[in-house]
mmCIF file of C-alpha atoms in Angstrom:
data_model
loop_
_atom_site.group_PDB
_atom_site.id
_atom_site.type_symbol
_atom_site.label_atom_id
_atom_site.label_comp_id
_atom_site.label_asym_id
_atom_site.label_seq_id
_atom_site.Cartn_x
_atom_site.Cartn_y
_atom_site.Cartn_z
ATOM 1 C CA UNK A 1172 -8.334 -29.522 34.665
ATOM 2 C CA UNK A 1173 -11.800 -27.791 34.933
ATOM 3 C CA UNK A 1174 -14.132 -28.021 31.862
ATOM 4 C CA UNK A 1175 -14.276 -25.028 29.725
ATOM 5 C CA UNK A 1176 -18.064 -23.481 30.040
ATOM 6 C CA UNK A 1177 -19.357 -21.903 27.015
ATOM 7 C CA UNK A 1178 -20.662 -18.315 27.812
ATOM 8 C CA UNK A 1179 -23.436 -16.576 25.619
ATOM 9 C CA UNK A 1180 -20.857 -14.140 24.177
ATOM 10 C CA UNK A 1181 -18.768 -17.529 22.883
ATOM 11 C CA UNK A 1182 -21.822 -18.847 21.355
ATOM 12 C CA UNK A 1183 -22.502 -15.706 19.435
ATOM 13 C CA UNK A 1184 -18.781 -15.403 18.181
ATOM 14 C CA UNK A 1185 -18.562 -19.048 16.908
ATOM 15 C CA UNK A 1186 -21.767 -18.325 15.070
ATOM 16 C CA UNK A 1187 -20.549 -14.989 13.619
ATOM 17 C CA UNK A 1188 -17.162 -16.261 13.020
ATOM 18 C CA UNK A 1189 -18.636 -18.838 10.617
ATOM 19 C CA UNK A 1190 -19.813 -16.257 8.189
ATOM 20 C CA UNK A 1191 -17.572 -14.804 5.654
ATOM 21 C CA UNK A 1192 -19.504 -11.096 5.962
ATOM 22 C CA UNK A 1193 -18.197 -10.609 9.396
ATOM 23 C CA UNK A 1194 -14.600 -9.972 8.320
ATOM 24 C CA UNK A 1195 -15.820 -7.767 5.391
ATOM 25 C CA UNK A 1196 -18.031 -5.781 7.846
ATOM 26 C CA UNK A 1197 -15.078 -5.530 10.435
ATOM 27 C CA UNK A 1198 -12.913 -4.243 7.668
ATOM 28 C CA UNK A 1199 -15.389 -1.649 6.615
ATOM 29 C CA UNK A 1200 -16.230 -0.736 10.451
ATOM 30 C CA UNK A 1201 -12.485 -0.278 11.283
ATOM 31 C CA UNK A 1202 -12.069 1.932 8.261
ATOM 32 C CA UNK A 1203 -14.762 4.118 9.106
ATOM 33 C CA UNK A 1204 -13.656 4.553 12.675
ATOM 34 C CA UNK A 1205 -10.091 5.122 11.442
ATOM 35 C CA UNK A 1206 -11.316 7.995 9.217
ATOM 36 C CA UNK A 1207 -13.601 9.502 11.797
ATOM 37 C CA UNK A 1208 -10.533 9.706 13.947
ATOM 38 C CA UNK A 1209 -8.458 11.124 10.935
ATOM 39 C CA UNK A 1210 -11.066 13.874 10.600
ATOM 40 C CA UNK A 1211 -11.140 14.695 14.116
ATOM 41 C CA UNK A 1212 -7.468 15.025 14.107
ATOM 42 C CA UNK A 1213 -7.779 17.696 11.222
ATOM 43 C CA UNK A 1214 -6.205 15.726 8.546
ATOM 44 C CA UNK A 1215 -3.027 14.750 10.561
ATOM 45 C CA UNK A 1216 -0.850 12.281 8.338
ATOM 46 C CA UNK A 1217 -0.041 10.657 11.513
ATOM 47 C CA UNK A 1218 -3.616 9.349 11.729
ATOM 48 C CA UNK A 1219 -3.525 7.868 8.385
ATOM 49 C CA UNK A 1220 -6.847 6.081 7.871
ATOM 50 C CA UNK A 1221 -5.055 3.027 6.308
ATOM 51 C CA UNK A 1222 -2.565 2.670 9.012
ATOM 52 C CA UNK A 1223 -4.971 2.910 11.791
ATOM 53 C CA UNK A 1224 -7.420 0.416 10.086
ATOM 54 C CA UNK A 1225 -4.642 -2.048 9.696
ATOM 55 C CA UNK A 1226 -3.714 -1.570 13.339
ATOM 56 C CA UNK A 1227 -7.028 -1.925 14.569
ATOM 57 C CA UNK A 1228 -7.652 -5.125 12.569
ATOM 58 C CA UNK A 1229 -4.433 -6.658 13.698
ATOM 59 C CA UNK A 1230 -5.613 -6.125 17.124
ATOM 60 C CA UNK A 1231 -8.947 -7.621 16.503
ATOM 61 C CA UNK A 1232 -7.217 -10.789 14.770
ATOM 62 C CA UNK A 1233 -4.968 -11.228 17.541
ATOM 63 C CA UNK A 1234 -7.273 -11.065 20.315
ATOM 64 C CA UNK A 1235 -9.920 -13.433 18.757
ATOM 65 C CA UNK A 1236 -7.030 -15.646 17.407
ATOM 66 C CA UNK A 1237 -8.150 -15.438 13.996
ATOM 67 C CA UNK A 1238 -5.695 -16.753 11.334
ATOM 68 C CA UNK A 1239 -5.247 -14.496 8.356
ATOM 69 C CA UNK A 1240 -6.318 -17.015 5.822
ATOM 70 C CA UNK A 1241 -9.746 -16.974 7.683
ATOM 71 C CA UNK A 1242 -9.948 -13.134 7.561
ATOM 72 C CA UNK A 1243 -9.155 -13.000 4.017
ATOM 73 C CA UNK A 1244 -11.738 -15.483 2.897
ATOM 74 C CA UNK A 1245 -14.344 -12.880 4.248
ATOM 75 C CA UNK A 1246 -12.788 -9.709 3.241
ATOM 76 C CA UNK A 1247 -11.511 -10.667 -0.331
ATOM 77 C CA UNK A 1248 -14.252 -8.533 -1.907
ATOM 78 C CA UNK A 1249 -12.326 -5.604 -0.722
ATOM 79 C CA UNK A 1250 -9.090 -7.228 -2.411
ATOM 80 C CA UNK A 1251 -11.084 -7.604 -5.620
ATOM 81 C CA UNK A 1252 -12.263 -3.812 -5.618
ATOM 82 C CA UNK A 1253 -8.337 -2.813 -5.819
ATOM 83 C CA UNK A 1254 -8.547 -3.333 -9.740
ATOM 84 C CA UNK A 1255 -11.521 -1.142 -10.392
ATOM 85 C CA UNK A 1256 -10.293 1.561 -7.719
ATOM 86 C CA UNK A 1257 -6.988 1.559 -9.821
ATOM 87 C CA UNK A 1258 -8.377 1.891 -13.116
ATOM 88 C CA UNK A 1259 -10.713 4.792 -11.896
ATOM 89 C CA UNK A 1260 -7.433 6.803 -11.314
ATOM 90 C CA UNK A 1261 -7.731 7.249 -15.121
ATOM 91 C CA UNK A 1262 -10.317 9.807 -14.678
ATOM 92 C CA UNK A 1263 -8.446 12.417 -12.713
ATOM 93 C CA UNK A 1264 -5.580 11.949 -14.845
ATOM 94 C CA UNK A 1265 -7.596 12.429 -17.893
ATOM 95 C CA UNK A 1266 -8.161 15.902 -16.423
ATOM 96 C CA UNK A 1267 -4.729 16.936 -16.417
ATOM 97 C CA UNK A 1268 -3.864 15.390 -19.948
ATOM 98 C CA UNK A 1269 -2.699 18.872 -21.279
ATOM 99 C CA UNK A 1270 -0.050 19.574 -18.334
ATOM 100 C CA UNK A 1271 0.924 15.833 -18.591
ATOM 101 C CA UNK A 1272 2.087 16.400 -22.024
ATOM 102 C CA UNK A 1273 4.234 19.177 -21.296
ATOM 103 C CA UNK A 1274 5.767 17.256 -18.405
ATOM 104 C CA UNK A 1275 6.133 13.920 -20.163
ATOM 105 C CA UNK A 1276 10.001 14.006 -20.563
ATOM 106 C CA UNK A 1277 10.698 15.123 -16.978
ATOM 107 C CA UNK A 1278 8.372 12.545 -15.464
ATOM 108 C CA UNK A 1279 9.857 9.624 -17.534
ATOM 109 C CA UNK A 1280 13.196 10.605 -16.267
ATOM 110 C CA UNK A 1281 12.026 10.698 -12.758
ATOM 111 C CA UNK A 1282 10.160 7.546 -13.021
ATOM 112 C CA UNK A 1283 13.360 5.719 -14.542
ATOM 113 C CA UNK A 1284 15.578 7.120 -11.563
ATOM 114 C CA UNK A 1285 12.977 6.550 -9.029
ATOM 115 C CA UNK A 1286 12.401 2.817 -10.007
ATOM 116 C CA UNK A 1287 16.195 1.993 -9.922
ATOM 117 C CA UNK A 1288 16.789 4.110 -6.810
ATOM 118 C CA UNK A 1289 13.972 2.239 -4.856
ATOM 119 C CA UNK A 1290 15.040 -1.076 -5.845
ATOM 120 C CA UNK A 1291 18.822 -0.783 -5.657
ATOM 121 C CA UNK A 1292 18.700 1.045 -2.216
ATOM 122 C CA UNK A 1293 16.369 -1.759 -0.671
ATOM 123 C CA UNK A 1294 18.592 -4.626 -1.980
ATOM 124 C CA UNK A 1295 21.959 -2.803 -1.134
ATOM 125 C CA UNK A 1296 20.544 -2.279 2.460
ATOM 126 C CA UNK A 1297 19.352 -5.898 2.724
ATOM 127 C CA UNK A 1298 22.661 -7.114 1.617
ATOM 128 C CA UNK A 1299 24.732 -4.960 3.975
ATOM 129 C CA UNK A 1300 22.440 -6.162 6.937
ATOM 130 C CA UNK A 1301 23.021 -9.776 5.978
ATOM 131 C CA UNK A 1302 19.870 -10.753 4.384
ATOM 132 C CA UNK A 1303 19.761 -13.798 2.477
ATOM 133 C CA UNK A 1304 19.023 -13.519 -1.517
ATOM 134 C CA UNK A 1305 15.427 -14.544 -1.372
ATOM 135 C CA UNK A 1306 14.791 -11.700 1.185
ATOM 136 C CA UNK A 1307 16.763 -9.423 -1.182
ATOM 137 C CA UNK A 1308 14.384 -10.291 -3.997
ATOM 138 C CA UNK A 1309 11.606 -9.772 -1.724
ATOM 139 C CA UNK A 1310 12.536 -6.260 -0.813
ATOM 140 C CA UNK A 1311 13.391 -5.235 -4.386
ATOM 141 C CA UNK A 1312 9.747 -4.486 -5.563
ATOM 142 C CA UNK A 1313 8.573 -2.904 -2.311
ATOM 143 C CA UNK A 1314 7.488 0.352 -3.659
ATOM 144 C CA UNK A 1315 5.261 -1.238 -6.391
ATOM 145 C CA UNK A 1316 1.552 -1.510 -5.884
ATOM 146 C CA UNK A 1317 0.946 -4.920 -4.113
ATOM 147 C CA UNK A 1318 -0.587 -7.338 -6.759
ATOM 148 C CA UNK A 1319 2.496 -6.509 -9.302
ATOM 149 C CA UNK A 1320 5.220 -6.634 -6.631
ATOM 150 C CA UNK A 1321 3.984 -10.065 -5.393
ATOM 151 C CA UNK A 1322 3.923 -11.271 -8.785
ATOM 152 C CA UNK A 1323 7.554 -10.080 -9.357
ATOM 153 C CA UNK A 1324 8.605 -11.460 -6.232
ATOM 154 C CA UNK A 1325 7.070 -14.954 -6.871
ATOM 155 C CA UNK A 1326 8.466 -14.999 -10.454
ATOM 156 C CA UNK A 1327 11.991 -14.179 -9.459
ATOM 157 C CA UNK A 1328 12.512 -16.452 -6.569
ATOM 158 C CA UNK A 1329 11.560 -14.072 -3.434
ATOM 159 C CA UNK A 1330 8.774 -14.687 -0.750
ATOM 160 C CA UNK A 1331 5.214 -13.195 -1.890
ATOM 161 C CA UNK A 1332 3.971 -12.756 1.493
ATOM 162 C CA UNK A 1333 7.141 -11.089 2.659
ATOM 163 C CA UNK A 1334 6.892 -8.722 -0.262
ATOM 164 C CA UNK A 1335 3.109 -7.927 0.615
ATOM 165 C CA UNK A 1336 4.190 -6.915 4.108
ATOM 166 C CA UNK A 1337 6.944 -4.435 2.699
ATOM 167 C CA UNK A 1338 4.632 -2.946 0.376
ATOM 168 C CA UNK A 1339 2.138 -2.149 2.910
ATOM 169 C CA UNK A 1340 4.850 -0.898 5.303
ATOM 170 C CA UNK A 1341 6.162 1.146 2.555
ATOM 171 C CA UNK A 1342 2.979 2.789 1.459
ATOM 172 C CA UNK A 1343 2.056 3.506 5.298
ATOM 173 C CA UNK A 1344 5.404 4.944 6.011
ATOM 174 C CA UNK A 1345 5.236 7.115 2.935
ATOM 175 C CA UNK A 1346 1.697 8.277 3.335
ATOM 176 C CA UNK A 1347 2.627 9.255 6.967
ATOM 177 C CA UNK A 1348 5.600 10.990 6.373
ATOM 178 C CA UNK A 1349 5.925 11.872 2.594
ATOM 179 C CA UNK A 1350 3.915 15.038 2.617
ATOM 180 C CA UNK A 1351 5.773 16.433 5.640
ATOM 181 C CA UNK A 1352 9.394 15.352 4.055
ATOM 182 C CA UNK A 1353 8.325 17.242 0.718
ATOM 183 C CA UNK A 1354 7.114 20.440 2.710
ATOM 184 C CA UNK A 1355 10.785 20.442 4.192
ATOM 185 C CA UNK A 1356 12.266 20.370 0.911
ATOM 186 C CA UNK A 1357 10.072 23.087 -0.004
ATOM 187 C CA UNK A 1358 8.382 21.480 -2.841
ATOM 188 C CA UNK A 1359 5.270 23.288 -3.718
ATOM 189 C CA UNK A 1360 4.274 21.793 -7.055
ATOM 190 C CA UNK A 1361 1.483 19.451 -6.686
ATOM 191 C CA UNK A 1362 2.526 17.628 -9.960
ATOM 192 C CA UNK A 1363 5.913 16.969 -8.634
ATOM 193 C CA UNK A 1364 4.655 15.862 -5.133
ATOM 194 C CA UNK A 1365 2.526 13.442 -6.765
ATOM 195 C CA UNK A 1366 4.942 11.898 -8.876
ATOM 196 C CA UNK A 1367 7.258 11.634 -5.773
ATOM 197 C CA UNK A 1368 4.262 9.863 -3.836
ATOM 198 C CA UNK A 1369 3.295 7.503 -6.471
ATOM 199 C CA UNK A 1370 6.809 6.480 -6.992
ATOM 200 C CA UNK A 1371 7.824 5.622 -3.547
ATOM 201 C CA UNK A 1372 4.309 4.770 -1.781
ATOM 202 C CA UNK A 1373 2.139 3.275 -4.566
ATOM 203 C CA UNK A 1374 -1.604 3.031 -3.780
ATOM 204 C CA UNK A 1375 -1.592 4.052 -0.200
ATOM 205 C CA UNK A 1376 0.680 7.114 -0.896
ATOM 206 C CA UNK A 1377 -1.700 7.976 -3.730
ATOM 207 C CA UNK A 1378 -4.903 7.823 -1.523
ATOM 208 C CA UNK A 1379 -3.001 10.352 0.750
ATOM 209 C CA UNK A 1380 -1.950 12.535 -2.041
ATOM 210 C CA UNK A 1381 -5.867 12.794 -3.333
ATOM 211 C CA UNK A 1382 -6.415 14.060 0.314
ATOM 212 C CA UNK A 1383 -3.988 16.997 -0.311
ATOM 213 C CA UNK A 1384 -5.328 17.842 -3.763
ATOM 214 C CA UNK A 1385 -6.740 16.317 -6.965
ATOM 215 C CA UNK A 1386 -3.788 17.362 -9.075
ATOM 216 C CA UNK A 1387 -1.392 15.567 -6.649
ATOM 217 C CA UNK A 1388 -3.502 12.418 -6.541
ATOM 218 C CA UNK A 1389 -3.792 12.398 -10.524
ATOM 219 C CA UNK A 1390 -0.120 12.534 -10.895
ATOM 220 C CA UNK A 1391 0.779 10.026 -7.978
ATOM 221 C CA UNK A 1392 -1.715 7.441 -9.859
ATOM 222 C CA UNK A 1393 0.211 7.881 -13.176
ATOM 223 C CA UNK A 1394 3.641 7.466 -11.440
ATOM 224 C CA UNK A 1395 2.103 4.489 -9.311
ATOM 225 C CA UNK A 1396 1.081 2.632 -12.584
ATOM 226 C CA UNK A 1397 3.989 3.787 -14.755
ATOM 227 C CA UNK A 1398 6.584 2.450 -11.969
ATOM 228 C CA UNK A 1399 4.737 -0.597 -11.814
ATOM 229 C CA UNK A 1400 5.243 -1.192 -15.409
ATOM 230 C CA UNK A 1401 8.940 -0.046 -15.267
ATOM 231 C CA UNK A 1402 9.798 -2.200 -12.393
ATOM 232 C CA UNK A 1403 8.377 -5.438 -13.966
ATOM 233 C CA UNK A 1404 10.269 -4.626 -16.977
ATOM 234 C CA UNK A 1405 13.666 -3.711 -15.597
ATOM 235 C CA UNK A 1406 13.902 -5.531 -12.272
ATOM 236 C CA UNK A 1407 14.664 -8.904 -13.601
ATOM 237 C CA UNK A 1408 17.546 -7.525 -15.837
ATOM 238 C CA UNK A 1409 18.886 -5.768 -12.710
ATOM 239 C CA UNK A 1410 18.855 -8.587 -10.417
ATOM 240 C CA UNK A 1411 20.461 -10.819 -13.058
ATOM 241 C CA UNK A 1412 23.177 -8.096 -13.370
ATOM 242 C CA UNK A 1413 23.614 -8.070 -9.681
ATOM 243 C CA UNK A 1414 23.899 -11.955 -9.835
ATOM 244 C CA UNK A 1415 20.906 -12.610 -7.664
ATOM 245 C CA UNK A 1416 18.843 -14.419 -10.381
ATOM 246 C CA UNK A 1417 19.869 -16.515 -13.390
ATOM 247 C CA UNK A 1418 20.486 -14.392 -16.400
#
């Protein structure tokens, strides 16, 4: 077998890959490129910046043979910022406080129905397709923001890594197709559309909602936060009732 000779590019790559800032920089560059493409496409949901950036990063990791754990060590600062970003959603929500008070009862009923529908439909479809119990549990919190969903999955006996993939996939699908579905249903109220996006598509859907309007984004952020709380409170009892976890 012929010896493998190192090229200047290989030497540079070995040097760069040892720096944790490489993957943070790669994440930011991919998102900026995806955002530029989104603007060039005149805001088409099919060019959702998150979905495009994820696809670009997956391609880079695959081509370079970089394990996800190595990538995450460098890009975990972005993960850290999820907390402050979520808390900052309270600002636009505060600006909608008067309308929020008037819609408190309808929003509460919608959240309860939405949370139960999202979880039960996922469990039912997984069971119908022959998925094992661990997979069904992992699917149940798929419409909840990632940190909460992974915590619920781990606590109840699911697979947190699988839950994380399902959460991101759900958010991307909701962000890409959600506004189009709402338009087909002739739903025009931004508050109603925001609640629908937040319950079904969590943070990624909320980001898309803010691209449509501040009102839609504010109500989506509220729905995202409250649906996470309701799912964490109700899902253990629902799974115990279904016999998937111990009572």
